[in-house]
mmCIF file of C-alpha atoms and ligand atoms in Angstrom:
data_model
loop_
_atom_site.group_PDB
_atom_site.id
_atom_site.type_symbol
_atom_site.label_atom_id
_atom_site.label_comp_id
_atom_site.label_asym_id
_atom_site.label_seq_id
_atom_site.Cartn_x
_atom_site.Cartn_y
_atom_site.Cartn_z
ATOM 1 C CA UNK J 1 77.247 46.267 -6.113
ATOM 2 C CA UNK J 2 76.523 49.392 -4.411
ATOM 3 C CA UNK J 3 74.751 52.703 -5.988
ATOM 4 C CA UNK J 4 74.819 56.099 -4.801
ATOM 5 C CA UNK J 5 72.131 57.803 -2.787
ATOM 6 C CA UNK J 6 71.182 60.088 -5.845
ATOM 7 C CA UNK J 7 70.775 57.153 -8.042
ATOM 8 C CA UNK J 8 68.832 55.041 -5.535
ATOM 9 C CA UNK J 9 66.143 58.124 -4.931
ATOM 10 C CA UNK J 10 65.679 58.150 -8.737
ATOM 11 C CA UNK J 11 64.807 54.610 -8.998
ATOM 12 C CA UNK J 12 62.612 55.157 -5.619
ATOM 13 C CA UNK J 13 60.685 57.995 -7.704
ATOM 14 C CA UNK J 14 59.940 56.111 -10.662
ATOM 15 C CA UNK J 15 58.609 53.033 -8.173
ATOM 16 C CA UNK J 16 56.198 55.800 -6.623
ATOM 17 C CA UNK J 17 58.371 55.946 -3.633
ATOM 18 C CA UNK J 18 58.133 59.652 -2.563
ATOM 19 C CA UNK J 19 61.535 61.695 -2.402
ATOM 20 C CA UNK J 20 62.453 65.343 -1.918
ATOM 21 C CA UNK J 21 63.128 67.145 -5.071
ATOM 22 C CA UNK J 22 66.970 67.664 -5.671
ATOM 23 C CA UNK J 23 70.087 66.812 -8.035
ATOM 24 C CA UNK J 24 73.613 65.734 -8.115
ATOM 25 C CA UNK J 25 76.324 68.180 -8.844
ATOM 26 C CA UNK J 26 80.114 68.262 -8.672
ATOM 27 C CA UNK J 27 81.074 71.416 -7.656
ATOM 28 C CA UNK J 28 80.222 74.331 -5.191
ATOM 29 C CA UNK J 29 78.916 76.812 -8.389
ATOM 30 C CA UNK J 30 76.627 73.738 -9.702
ATOM 31 C CA UNK J 31 75.648 73.191 -5.979
ATOM 32 C CA UNK J 32 74.528 77.169 -5.642
ATOM 33 C CA UNK J 33 72.612 76.935 -9.000
ATOM 34 C CA UNK J 34 70.835 73.761 -7.903
ATOM 35 C CA UNK J 35 70.022 75.700 -4.458
ATOM 36 C CA UNK J 36 68.730 78.732 -6.350
ATOM 37 C CA UNK J 37 66.467 76.349 -8.637
ATOM 38 C CA UNK J 38 64.847 74.493 -5.559
ATOM 39 C CA UNK J 39 64.385 77.735 -3.833
ATOM 40 C CA UNK J 40 64.220 77.900 0.053
ATOM 41 C CA UNK J 41 66.370 75.677 2.702
ATOM 42 C CA UNK J 42 68.000 72.665 0.774
ATOM 43 C CA UNK J 43 70.264 69.890 2.472
ATOM 44 C CA UNK J 44 73.914 69.268 0.882
ATOM 45 C CA UNK J 45 74.653 65.539 1.097
ATOM 46 C CA UNK J 46 78.259 63.990 0.379
ATOM 47 C CA UNK J 47 77.602 61.103 -1.994
ATOM 48 C CA UNK J 48 79.895 58.197 -0.787
ATOM 49 C CA UNK J 49 79.069 54.216 -0.282
ATOM 50 C CA UNK J 50 79.041 54.587 3.585
ATOM 51 C CA UNK J 51 76.252 55.316 5.783
ATOM 52 C CA UNK J 52 76.963 57.545 8.724
ATOM 53 C CA UNK J 53 77.545 60.440 6.491
ATOM 54 C CA UNK J 54 75.516 62.915 9.236
ATOM 55 C CA UNK J 55 77.628 61.839 12.178
ATOM 56 C CA UNK J 56 81.019 62.799 9.842
ATOM 57 C CA UNK J 57 79.692 66.245 8.802
ATOM 58 C CA UNK J 58 78.507 65.180 5.504
ATOM 59 C CA UNK J 59 75.282 66.288 5.592
ATOM 60 C CA UNK J 60 74.599 70.123 6.198
ATOM 61 C CA UNK J 61 71.606 72.230 5.872
ATOM 62 C CA UNK J 62 71.813 75.524 3.831
ATOM 63 C CA UNK J 63 69.008 78.080 4.088
ATOM 64 C CA UNK J 64 70.498 80.247 1.093
ATOM 65 C CA UNK J 65 72.390 79.385 -2.643
ATOM 66 C CA UNK J 66 75.382 81.570 -0.866
ATOM 67 C CA UNK J 67 75.240 79.011 2.139
ATOM 68 C CA UNK J 68 74.955 75.849 0.019
ATOM 69 C CA UNK J 69 78.060 76.928 -2.160
ATOM 70 C CA UNK J 70 80.058 77.329 1.082
ATOM 71 C CA UNK J 71 78.877 73.980 2.716
ATOM 72 C CA UNK J 72 79.526 72.372 -0.695
ATOM 73 C CA UNK J 73 82.999 73.477 -0.805
ATOM 74 C CA UNK J 74 83.423 72.214 2.725
ATOM 75 C CA UNK J 75 82.210 68.867 2.004
ATOM 76 C CA UNK J 76 83.736 68.150 -1.680
ATOM 77 C CA UNK J 77 87.038 66.826 -1.312
ATOM 78 C CA UNK J 78 86.290 65.676 2.311
ATOM 79 C CA UNK J 79 87.243 62.188 3.482
ATOM 80 C CA UNK J 80 84.397 59.789 5.092
ATOM 81 C CA UNK J 81 85.536 56.457 6.412
ATOM 82 C CA UNK J 82 88.257 56.280 3.836
ATOM 83 C CA UNK J 83 86.485 57.467 0.491
ATOM 84 C CA UNK J 84 86.843 60.748 -0.922
ATOM 85 C CA UNK J 85 83.561 62.854 -1.665
ATOM 86 C CA UNK J 86 83.602 63.661 -5.452
ATOM 87 C CA UNK J 87 79.810 64.125 -5.586
ATOM 88 C CA UNK J 88 77.150 66.013 -3.716
ATOM 89 C CA UNK J 89 73.515 65.573 -3.463
ATOM 90 C CA UNK J 90 71.486 69.001 -3.105
ATOM 91 C CA UNK J 91 67.998 68.433 -2.375
ATOM 92 C CA UNK J 92 64.913 70.322 -0.699
ATOM 93 C CA UNK J 93 65.051 70.118 2.832
ATOM 94 C CA UNK J 94 62.247 68.620 4.315
ATOM 95 C CA UNK J 95 60.482 69.407 7.716
ATOM 96 C CA UNK J 96 60.825 66.803 10.316
ATOM 97 C CA UNK J 97 58.306 65.398 12.786
ATOM 98 C CA UNK J 98 59.467 62.018 13.113
ATOM 99 C CA UNK J 99 62.320 59.846 11.868
ATOM 100 C CA UNK J 100 61.721 55.902 10.960
ATOM 101 C CA UNK J 101 63.667 53.145 9.531
ATOM 102 C CA UNK J 102 62.334 51.193 6.989
ATOM 103 C CA UNK J 103 64.351 48.482 4.786
ATOM 104 C CA UNK J 104 64.427 45.122 3.274
ATOM 105 C CA UNK J 105 67.717 42.894 3.787
ATOM 106 C CA UNK J 106 68.706 39.443 3.186
ATOM 107 C CA UNK J 107 68.787 37.572 6.095
ATOM 108 C CA UNK J 108 71.110 34.826 5.575
ATOM 109 C CA UNK J 109 69.981 32.517 9.002
ATOM 110 C CA UNK J 110 66.333 32.661 7.594
ATOM 111 C CA UNK J 111 67.605 32.566 3.839
ATOM 112 C CA UNK J 112 65.040 35.021 3.046
ATOM 113 C CA UNK J 113 64.933 38.765 2.574
ATOM 114 C CA UNK J 114 63.232 40.148 5.576
ATOM 115 C CA UNK J 115 61.598 43.648 5.888
ATOM 116 C CA UNK J 116 62.242 45.350 8.941
ATOM 117 C CA UNK J 117 60.996 48.762 10.251
ATOM 118 C CA UNK J 118 61.517 50.592 13.405
ATOM 119 C CA UNK J 119 60.034 54.122 14.671
ATOM 120 C CA UNK J 120 63.365 54.569 16.311
ATOM 121 C CA UNK J 121 64.953 56.044 12.703
ATOM 122 C CA UNK J 122 67.686 58.667 11.872
ATOM 123 C CA UNK J 123 70.385 56.837 13.654
ATOM 124 C CA UNK J 124 72.057 53.484 12.911
ATOM 125 C CA UNK J 125 69.978 50.751 12.730
ATOM 126 C CA UNK J 126 72.560 48.319 14.223
ATOM 127 C CA UNK J 127 72.900 50.788 17.329
ATOM 128 C CA UNK J 128 68.996 50.465 17.863
ATOM 129 C CA UNK J 129 69.287 46.647 17.261
ATOM 130 C CA UNK J 130 71.989 46.367 19.757
ATOM 131 C CA UNK J 131 70.507 48.548 22.360
ATOM 132 C CA UNK J 132 66.392 48.566 22.319
ATOM 133 C CA UNK J 133 66.111 45.229 19.986
ATOM 134 C CA UNK J 134 62.176 45.725 20.959
ATOM 135 C CA UNK J 135 62.010 48.451 19.002
ATOM 136 C CA UNK J 136 62.519 46.713 15.720
ATOM 137 C CA UNK J 137 59.909 44.679 14.046
ATOM 138 C CA UNK J 138 60.509 42.192 11.174
ATOM 139 C CA UNK J 139 58.550 40.232 8.744
ATOM 140 C CA UNK J 140 60.407 37.722 6.760
ATOM 141 C CA UNK J 141 59.039 37.836 3.140
ATOM 142 C CA UNK J 142 58.254 34.645 1.079
ATOM 143 C CA UNK J 143 59.543 34.418 -2.273
ATOM 144 C CA UNK J 144 56.897 32.495 -3.695
ATOM 145 C CA UNK J 145 53.686 34.191 -2.129
ATOM 146 C CA UNK J 146 53.571 37.910 -3.039
ATOM 147 C CA UNK J 147 53.593 40.593 -0.312
ATOM 148 C CA UNK J 148 50.050 41.348 0.519
ATOM 149 C CA UNK J 149 48.289 44.889 1.306
ATOM 150 C CA UNK J 150 47.536 43.543 5.036
ATOM 151 C CA UNK J 151 51.054 42.769 5.653
ATOM 152 C CA UNK J 152 52.268 46.244 4.697
ATOM 153 C CA UNK J 153 49.231 47.885 7.203
ATOM 154 C CA UNK J 154 50.295 45.813 9.681
ATOM 155 C CA UNK J 155 53.701 46.716 9.606
ATOM 156 C CA UNK J 156 52.918 50.477 8.989
ATOM 157 C CA UNK J 157 50.614 50.109 12.347
ATOM 158 C CA UNK J 158 53.879 48.949 14.195
ATOM 159 C CA UNK J 159 55.601 52.572 13.418
ATOM 160 C CA UNK J 160 52.782 55.130 13.316
ATOM 161 C CA UNK J 161 49.200 55.494 14.519
ATOM 162 C CA UNK J 162 47.551 58.438 12.197
ATOM 163 C CA UNK J 163 45.372 56.865 9.637
ATOM 164 C CA UNK J 164 46.507 59.572 7.022
ATOM 165 C CA UNK J 165 50.003 58.210 7.624
ATOM 166 C CA UNK J 166 49.435 54.474 7.788
ATOM 167 C CA UNK J 167 47.720 54.799 4.371
ATOM 168 C CA UNK J 168 50.590 56.741 2.756
ATOM 169 C CA UNK J 169 53.222 54.222 4.584
ATOM 170 C CA UNK J 170 51.352 51.099 3.421
ATOM 171 C CA UNK J 171 51.731 52.235 0.097
ATOM 172 C CA UNK J 172 55.136 53.185 0.358
ATOM 173 C CA UNK J 173 56.381 49.598 1.975
ATOM 174 C CA UNK J 174 54.590 47.446 -0.618
ATOM 175 C CA UNK J 175 56.421 49.611 -3.385
ATOM 176 C CA UNK J 176 59.659 49.424 -1.627
ATOM 177 C CA UNK J 177 59.223 45.614 -1.656
ATOM 178 C CA UNK J 178 58.074 45.249 -4.835
ATOM 179 C CA UNK J 179 61.212 47.201 -6.194
ATOM 180 C CA UNK J 180 63.324 44.931 -3.886
ATOM 181 C CA UNK J 181 62.440 41.745 -5.842
ATOM 182 C CA UNK J 182 61.841 43.555 -9.176
ATOM 183 C CA UNK J 183 65.178 45.088 -9.318
ATOM 184 C CA UNK J 184 67.665 42.116 -8.202
ATOM 185 C CA UNK J 185 68.319 43.985 -4.725
ATOM 186 C CA UNK J 186 70.170 42.677 -1.846
ATOM 187 C CA UNK J 187 69.399 45.865 0.149
ATOM 188 C CA UNK J 188 67.022 48.594 0.237
ATOM 189 C CA UNK J 189 66.745 51.116 2.732
ATOM 190 C CA UNK J 190 65.121 54.516 4.165
ATOM 191 C CA UNK J 191 66.844 56.181 6.996
ATOM 192 C CA UNK J 192 64.899 58.304 7.710
ATOM 193 C CA UNK J 193 61.762 57.946 6.528
ATOM 194 C CA UNK J 194 60.443 60.942 7.597
ATOM 195 C CA UNK J 195 56.766 62.349 8.443
ATOM 196 C CA UNK J 196 56.626 66.107 7.915
ATOM 197 C CA UNK J 197 54.602 68.350 10.645
ATOM 198 C CA UNK J 198 51.341 68.097 7.917
ATOM 199 C CA UNK J 199 51.682 64.225 7.776
ATOM 200 C CA UNK J 200 53.373 63.945 4.529
ATOM 201 C CA UNK J 201 55.702 60.628 4.190
ATOM 202 C CA UNK J 202 58.886 60.917 2.750
ATOM 203 C CA UNK J 203 61.977 58.923 1.906
ATOM 204 C CA UNK J 204 64.778 61.583 3.256
ATOM 205 C CA UNK J 205 67.637 59.358 2.473
ATOM 206 C CA UNK J 206 67.746 56.196 0.181
ATOM 207 C CA UNK J 207 69.867 53.137 -0.366
ATOM 208 C CA UNK J 208 70.120 50.455 -2.646
ATOM 209 C CA UNK J 209 72.750 47.753 -2.905
ATOM 210 C CA UNK J 210 71.994 45.380 -6.285
ATOM 211 C CA UNK J 211 72.809 41.600 -6.344
ATOM 212 C CA UNK J 212 75.829 41.374 -8.789
ATOM 213 C CA UNK J 213 74.795 37.896 -9.879
ATOM 214 C CA UNK J 214 71.820 39.522 -11.494
ATOM 215 C CA UNK J 215 74.173 41.601 -13.503
ATOM 216 C CA UNK J 216 73.524 39.763 -16.727
ATOM 217 C CA UNK J 217 69.841 40.771 -16.643
ATOM 218 C CA UNK J 218 70.496 44.375 -15.963
ATOM 219 C CA UNK J 219 72.856 45.970 -18.810
ATOM 220 C CA UNK J 220 71.820 49.221 -17.529
ATOM 221 C CA UNK J 221 73.594 49.072 -14.094
ATOM 222 C CA UNK J 222 76.591 49.650 -15.817
ATOM 223 C CA UNK J 223 75.794 53.292 -16.361
ATOM 224 C CA UNK J 224 74.959 53.417 -12.420
ATOM 225 C CA UNK J 225 78.717 52.406 -11.578
ATOM 226 C CA UNK J 226 80.981 54.673 -9.922
ATOM 227 C CA UNK J 227 84.492 53.448 -10.843
ATOM 228 C CA UNK J 228 86.024 55.954 -8.266
ATOM 229 C CA UNK J 229 84.514 54.032 -5.159
ATOM 230 C CA UNK J 230 85.685 50.836 -6.299
ATOM 231 C CA UNK J 231 89.092 49.099 -5.659
ATOM 232 C CA UNK J 232 91.359 48.973 -9.041
ATOM 233 C CA UNK J 233 92.213 45.512 -8.480
ATOM 234 C CA UNK J 234 88.208 44.918 -8.535
ATOM 235 C CA UNK J 235 87.677 46.949 -11.799
ATOM 236 C CA UNK J 236 90.953 45.334 -13.346
ATOM 237 C CA UNK J 237 89.560 41.449 -12.362
ATOM 238 C CA UNK J 238 86.149 42.609 -13.862
ATOM 239 C CA UNK J 239 87.536 43.362 -16.992
ATOM 240 C CA UNK J 240 89.216 40.441 -17.335
ATOM 241 C CA UNK J 241 86.250 38.013 -16.566
ATOM 242 C CA UNK J 242 87.569 37.008 -13.075
ATOM 243 C CA UNK J 243 85.657 36.929 -9.647
ATOM 244 C CA UNK J 244 87.988 38.441 -7.413
ATOM 245 C CA UNK J 245 87.545 39.804 -3.885
ATOM 246 C CA UNK J 246 90.151 41.451 -2.183
ATOM 247 C CA UNK J 247 90.863 40.158 1.556
ATOM 248 C CA UNK J 248 93.301 41.352 4.504
ATOM 249 C CA UNK J 249 95.848 38.322 4.447
ATOM 250 C CA UNK J 250 99.177 37.567 3.139
ATOM 251 C CA UNK J 251 98.689 34.545 0.847
ATOM 252 C CA UNK J 252 97.397 35.281 -2.723
ATOM 253 C CA UNK J 253 95.276 32.902 -4.343
ATOM 254 C CA UNK J 254 94.838 31.598 -7.803
ATOM 255 C CA UNK J 255 92.212 28.828 -8.036
ATOM 256 C CA UNK J 256 89.477 27.492 -10.772
ATOM 257 C CA UNK J 257 86.133 27.198 -9.550
ATOM 258 C CA UNK J 258 84.552 28.857 -6.865
ATOM 259 C CA UNK J 259 83.882 25.669 -4.165
ATOM 260 C CA UNK J 260 87.492 24.860 -4.664
ATOM 261 C CA UNK J 261 88.766 28.642 -4.067
ATOM 262 C CA UNK J 262 86.473 28.394 -0.709
ATOM 263 C CA UNK J 263 87.952 25.381 -0.148
ATOM 264 C CA UNK J 264 91.630 26.636 -0.460
ATOM 265 C CA UNK J 265 91.079 29.573 1.519
ATOM 266 C CA UNK J 266 89.715 27.621 4.287
ATOM 267 C CA UNK J 267 92.605 25.492 4.300
ATOM 268 C CA UNK J 268 94.916 28.662 4.523
ATOM 269 C CA UNK J 269 93.219 29.826 7.442
ATOM 270 C CA UNK J 270 93.360 26.042 9.062
ATOM 271 C CA UNK J 271 97.459 26.215 8.746
ATOM 272 C CA UNK J 272 97.322 29.469 10.781
ATOM 273 C CA UNK J 273 97.466 31.705 7.828
ATOM 274 C CA UNK J 274 94.946 34.423 6.344
ATOM 275 C CA UNK J 275 94.379 34.749 2.336
ATOM 276 C CA UNK J 276 94.906 37.930 0.391
ATOM 277 C CA UNK J 277 92.135 37.004 -1.785
ATOM 278 C CA UNK J 278 89.327 35.150 -3.172
ATOM 279 C CA UNK J 279 90.026 34.484 -6.809
ATOM 280 C CA UNK J 280 88.395 32.304 -9.441
ATOM 281 C CA UNK J 281 89.975 32.149 -13.110
ATOM 282 C CA UNK J 282 86.697 30.342 -13.939
ATOM 283 C CA UNK J 283 86.158 27.247 -16.306
ATOM 284 C CA UNK J 284 88.290 28.012 -19.311
ATOM 285 C CA UNK J 285 92.133 28.314 -18.880
ATOM 286 C CA UNK J 286 93.175 31.263 -21.341
ATOM 287 C CA UNK J 287 96.632 32.162 -20.273
ATOM 288 C CA UNK J 288 95.920 35.464 -20.294
ATOM 289 C CA UNK J 289 93.581 35.092 -17.311
ATOM 290 C CA UNK J 290 96.110 33.814 -15.334
ATOM 291 C CA UNK J 291 98.377 36.557 -16.159
ATOM 292 C CA UNK J 292 95.758 38.831 -15.360
ATOM 293 C CA UNK J 293 95.127 37.403 -12.260
ATOM 294 C CA UNK J 294 98.843 37.487 -11.296
ATOM 295 C CA UNK J 295 99.023 40.856 -12.287
ATOM 296 C CA UNK J 296 96.097 41.826 -9.545
ATOM 297 C CA UNK J 297 97.498 40.013 -7.079
ATOM 298 C CA UNK J 298 101.222 41.074 -7.454
ATOM 299 C CA UNK J 299 99.747 44.554 -6.952
ATOM 300 C CA UNK J 300 98.709 43.873 -3.636
ATOM 301 C CA UNK J 301 102.022 44.803 -1.284
ATOM 302 C CA UNK J 302 100.730 42.829 1.164
ATOM 303 C CA UNK J 303 100.937 39.347 -0.576
ATOM 304 C CA UNK J 304 104.097 37.213 0.367
ATOM 305 C CA UNK J 305 103.394 34.174 -1.420
ATOM 306 C CA UNK J 306 101.193 33.295 -4.328
ATOM 307 C CA UNK J 307 99.387 30.007 -4.604
ATOM 308 C CA UNK J 308 97.884 27.990 -7.552
ATOM 309 C CA UNK J 309 95.444 25.303 -6.907
ATOM 310 C CA UNK J 310 94.186 24.168 -10.279
ATOM 311 C CA UNK J 311 91.608 21.302 -10.767
ATOM 312 C CA UNK J 312 92.054 20.482 -14.679
ATOM 313 C CA UNK J 313 88.582 19.495 -15.993
ATOM 314 C CA UNK J 314 87.304 21.952 -18.433
ATOM 315 C CA UNK J 315 90.597 23.733 -17.505
ATOM 316 C CA UNK J 316 93.779 22.516 -18.843
ATOM 317 C CA UNK J 317 96.593 22.298 -16.820
ATOM 318 C CA UNK J 318 99.026 22.987 -19.492
ATOM 319 C CA UNK J 319 96.986 26.179 -20.377
ATOM 320 C CA UNK J 320 97.389 27.244 -16.842
ATOM 321 C CA UNK J 321 101.375 26.083 -16.409
ATOM 322 C CA UNK J 322 101.731 27.986 -19.791
ATOM 323 C CA UNK J 323 99.902 30.972 -18.151
ATOM 324 C CA UNK J 324 102.182 30.916 -15.259
ATOM 325 C CA UNK J 325 105.543 30.730 -17.495
ATOM 326 C CA UNK J 326 104.217 34.120 -19.467
ATOM 327 C CA UNK J 327 103.474 36.018 -16.347
ATOM 328 C CA UNK J 328 106.446 35.339 -15.045
ATOM 329 C CA UNK J 329 108.531 36.528 -17.841
ATOM 330 C CA UNK J 330 106.058 39.630 -18.235
ATOM 331 C CA UNK J 331 105.830 40.026 -14.242
ATOM 332 C CA UNK J 332 109.242 39.183 -12.902
ATOM 333 C CA UNK J 333 107.402 38.539 -9.284
ATOM 334 C CA UNK J 334 109.664 38.658 -6.322
ATOM 335 C CA UNK J 335 107.092 36.769 -3.991
ATOM 336 C CA UNK J 336 107.354 32.972 -4.237
ATOM 337 C CA UNK J 337 105.092 30.876 -6.270
ATOM 338 C CA UNK J 338 103.847 27.643 -5.384
ATOM 339 C CA UNK J 339 101.797 25.394 -7.653
ATOM 340 C CA UNK J 340 99.368 22.350 -7.179
ATOM 341 C CA UNK J 341 97.468 21.254 -10.260
ATOM 342 C CA UNK J 342 95.953 17.984 -11.254
ATOM 343 C CA UNK J 343 93.754 16.819 -13.879
ATOM 344 C CA UNK J 344 93.572 17.244 -17.810
ATOM 345 C CA UNK J 345 97.175 17.532 -19.285
ATOM 346 C CA UNK J 346 98.721 17.446 -15.690
ATOM 347 C CA UNK J 347 101.815 16.125 -17.331
ATOM 348 C CA UNK J 348 102.411 18.474 -19.633
ATOM 349 C CA UNK J 349 101.737 21.051 -17.542
ATOM 350 C CA UNK J 350 104.481 19.738 -15.004
ATOM 351 C CA UNK J 351 107.013 19.550 -17.857
ATOM 352 C CA UNK J 352 106.589 22.863 -18.316
ATOM 353 C CA UNK J 353 106.783 24.080 -14.611
ATOM 354 C CA UNK J 354 109.895 21.910 -14.053
ATOM 355 C CA UNK J 355 111.976 23.610 -16.930
ATOM 356 C CA UNK J 356 111.534 26.854 -14.665
ATOM 357 C CA UNK J 357 112.143 25.176 -11.420
ATOM 358 C CA UNK J 358 108.683 25.568 -10.428
ATOM 359 C CA UNK J 359 107.855 21.603 -9.160
ATOM 360 C CA UNK J 360 104.140 20.420 -8.803
ATOM 361 C CA UNK J 361 103.103 19.860 -5.088
ATOM 362 C CA UNK J 362 101.701 16.368 -4.362
ATOM 363 C CA UNK J 363 98.427 17.285 -2.505
ATOM 364 C CA UNK J 364 96.611 20.745 -2.155
ATOM 365 C CA UNK J 365 97.452 20.144 1.625
ATOM 366 C CA UNK J 366 100.841 20.401 0.651
ATOM 367 C CA UNK J 367 100.963 23.302 -1.334
ATOM 368 C CA UNK J 368 98.913 25.227 1.239
ATOM 369 C CA UNK J 369 101.447 24.290 3.941
ATOM 370 C CA UNK J 370 104.256 25.215 1.122
ATOM 371 C CA UNK J 371 102.836 28.678 0.666
ATOM 372 C CA UNK J 372 102.502 29.708 4.211
ATOM 373 C CA UNK J 373 106.219 28.489 5.223
ATOM 374 C CA UNK J 374 107.824 30.810 2.152
ATOM 375 C CA UNK J 375 105.185 33.769 3.184
ATOM 376 C CA UNK J 376 106.628 33.629 6.890
ATOM 377 C CA UNK J 377 110.194 33.273 5.641
ATOM 378 C CA UNK J 378 109.606 36.465 3.231
ATOM 379 C CA UNK J 379 108.300 38.634 5.721
HETATM 380 P P1 LIG R 1 73.285 59.284 6.642
HETATM 381 O O1 LIG R 1 73.922 59.795 7.848
HETATM 382 O O2 LIG R 1 74.278 58.755 5.778
HETATM 383 O O3 LIG R 1 72.324 57.952 6.526
HETATM 384 O O4 LIG R 1 72.759 60.397 6.109
HETATM 385 P P2 LIG R 1 71.061 60.972 5.715
HETATM 386 O O5 LIG R 1 70.673 61.202 4.384
HETATM 387 O O6 LIG R 1 70.272 59.819 6.739
HETATM 388 O O7 LIG R 1 71.100 62.045 7.073
HETATM 389 C C1 LIG R 1 71.696 62.248 8.348
HETATM 390 C C2 LIG R 1 70.574 63.064 9.144
HETATM 391 O O8 LIG R 1 70.280 64.205 8.577
HETATM 392 C C3 LIG R 1 69.105 62.734 9.145
HETATM 393 O O9 LIG R 1 68.709 61.612 9.977
HETATM 394 C C4 LIG R 1 68.294 64.059 9.031
HETATM 395 O O10 LIG R 1 68.210 63.986 10.888
HETATM 396 C C5 LIG R 1 69.373 64.965 8.630
HETATM 397 N N1 LIG R 1 68.674 65.390 7.542
HETATM 398 C C6 LIG R 1 68.690 65.119 6.277
HETATM 399 N N2 LIG R 1 68.099 65.423 5.174
HETATM 400 C C7 LIG R 1 67.216 66.387 5.935
HETATM 401 C C8 LIG R 1 66.415 67.130 5.417
HETATM 402 O O11 LIG R 1 65.595 67.457 4.328
HETATM 403 N N3 LIG R 1 65.911 68.242 6.573
HETATM 404 C C9 LIG R 1 66.237 67.864 7.791
HETATM 405 N N4 LIG R 1 65.485 68.649 8.555
HETATM 406 N N5 LIG R 1 67.186 67.164 8.407
HETATM 407 C C10 LIG R 1 67.802 66.619 7.650
HETATM 408 MN MN1 LIG R 2 70.509 57.960 6.622
#
């Protein structure tokens, strides 16, 4: 789950990481008022869930409240990489002597979070990694041993050389790493980490991604969610307790269990097509969930066929079949539907589906091929 910079910087601030003062606004008038309150030069920043806002014209300095209002007018409503700007951050502008990068990301190859720093901050770190990998310093974090002050100092020495700056930076890095663990993050990032001409170290940008799997122990995250920044289908799926990820292909998939869903998607790819989504209806087989799943998939106009792959254990095949029956009645889909189900109450399920001329495929392999054939015909 992604949150906005204005939210991340508040969390940074509570964790003792210095950020410039500032507030979020949704109108240019509000931006002007905040700029007046802060006084001096401010920076107006688009709040959207993508990086590279600076390059896209979504970050502007304003010397007066009037200028703040002008920039705010331009930035609000602007589209940055397909996302419309509805909120802006108005913050005290910081004088920059140098820009560095500090972040903690999950390294899947190492199967650990890794602390990454670079003296070449401000620009996209991926570019630095490609062009001058020697400018990046990495430290894998041990999930069992706590982060040690000497590690923070060593990393700070890698990017700075003034004692006063190193002192502040090691403290900041230790706080950032602790925040990463305590808040169940998948990413925390400061780019740029700024040193001012008078040697203060300040986080001028703030980025946090939370681990969705830890949602249950952070009920407060719900208030940080920005519905504008999520796909309608994903919001609908969450409300119906479905695990859903939209993908770019043409084969809609309704599966029970994440493992079976992954295997189904693998098979779709193996036979030369692309899945339109990952969707796990979960363990229970409430027919309402099946209907919600179909509704969500049918809204995606690239879908050319819908494939059900159900392994009945706790999930009862007949409940799923009833869901399919009801969904067809309610939603009147025009794309072909193919079904493979096996396990608990399979026989009843087959009977229900045969009544509506929906034969159950003999195997997972067969159903995937069928779905792809029909999708090609429909295209
Ligand atoms: P991003 O492009 O989405 O990562 O947005 P950032 O918040 O990182 O801002 C992009 C760039 O704008 C930074 O690297 C800075 O060079 C500049 N910038 C942002 N805030 C300030 C500020 O307070 N003062 C100054 N002088 N420049 C700023
Ligand atoms: Mn940035």
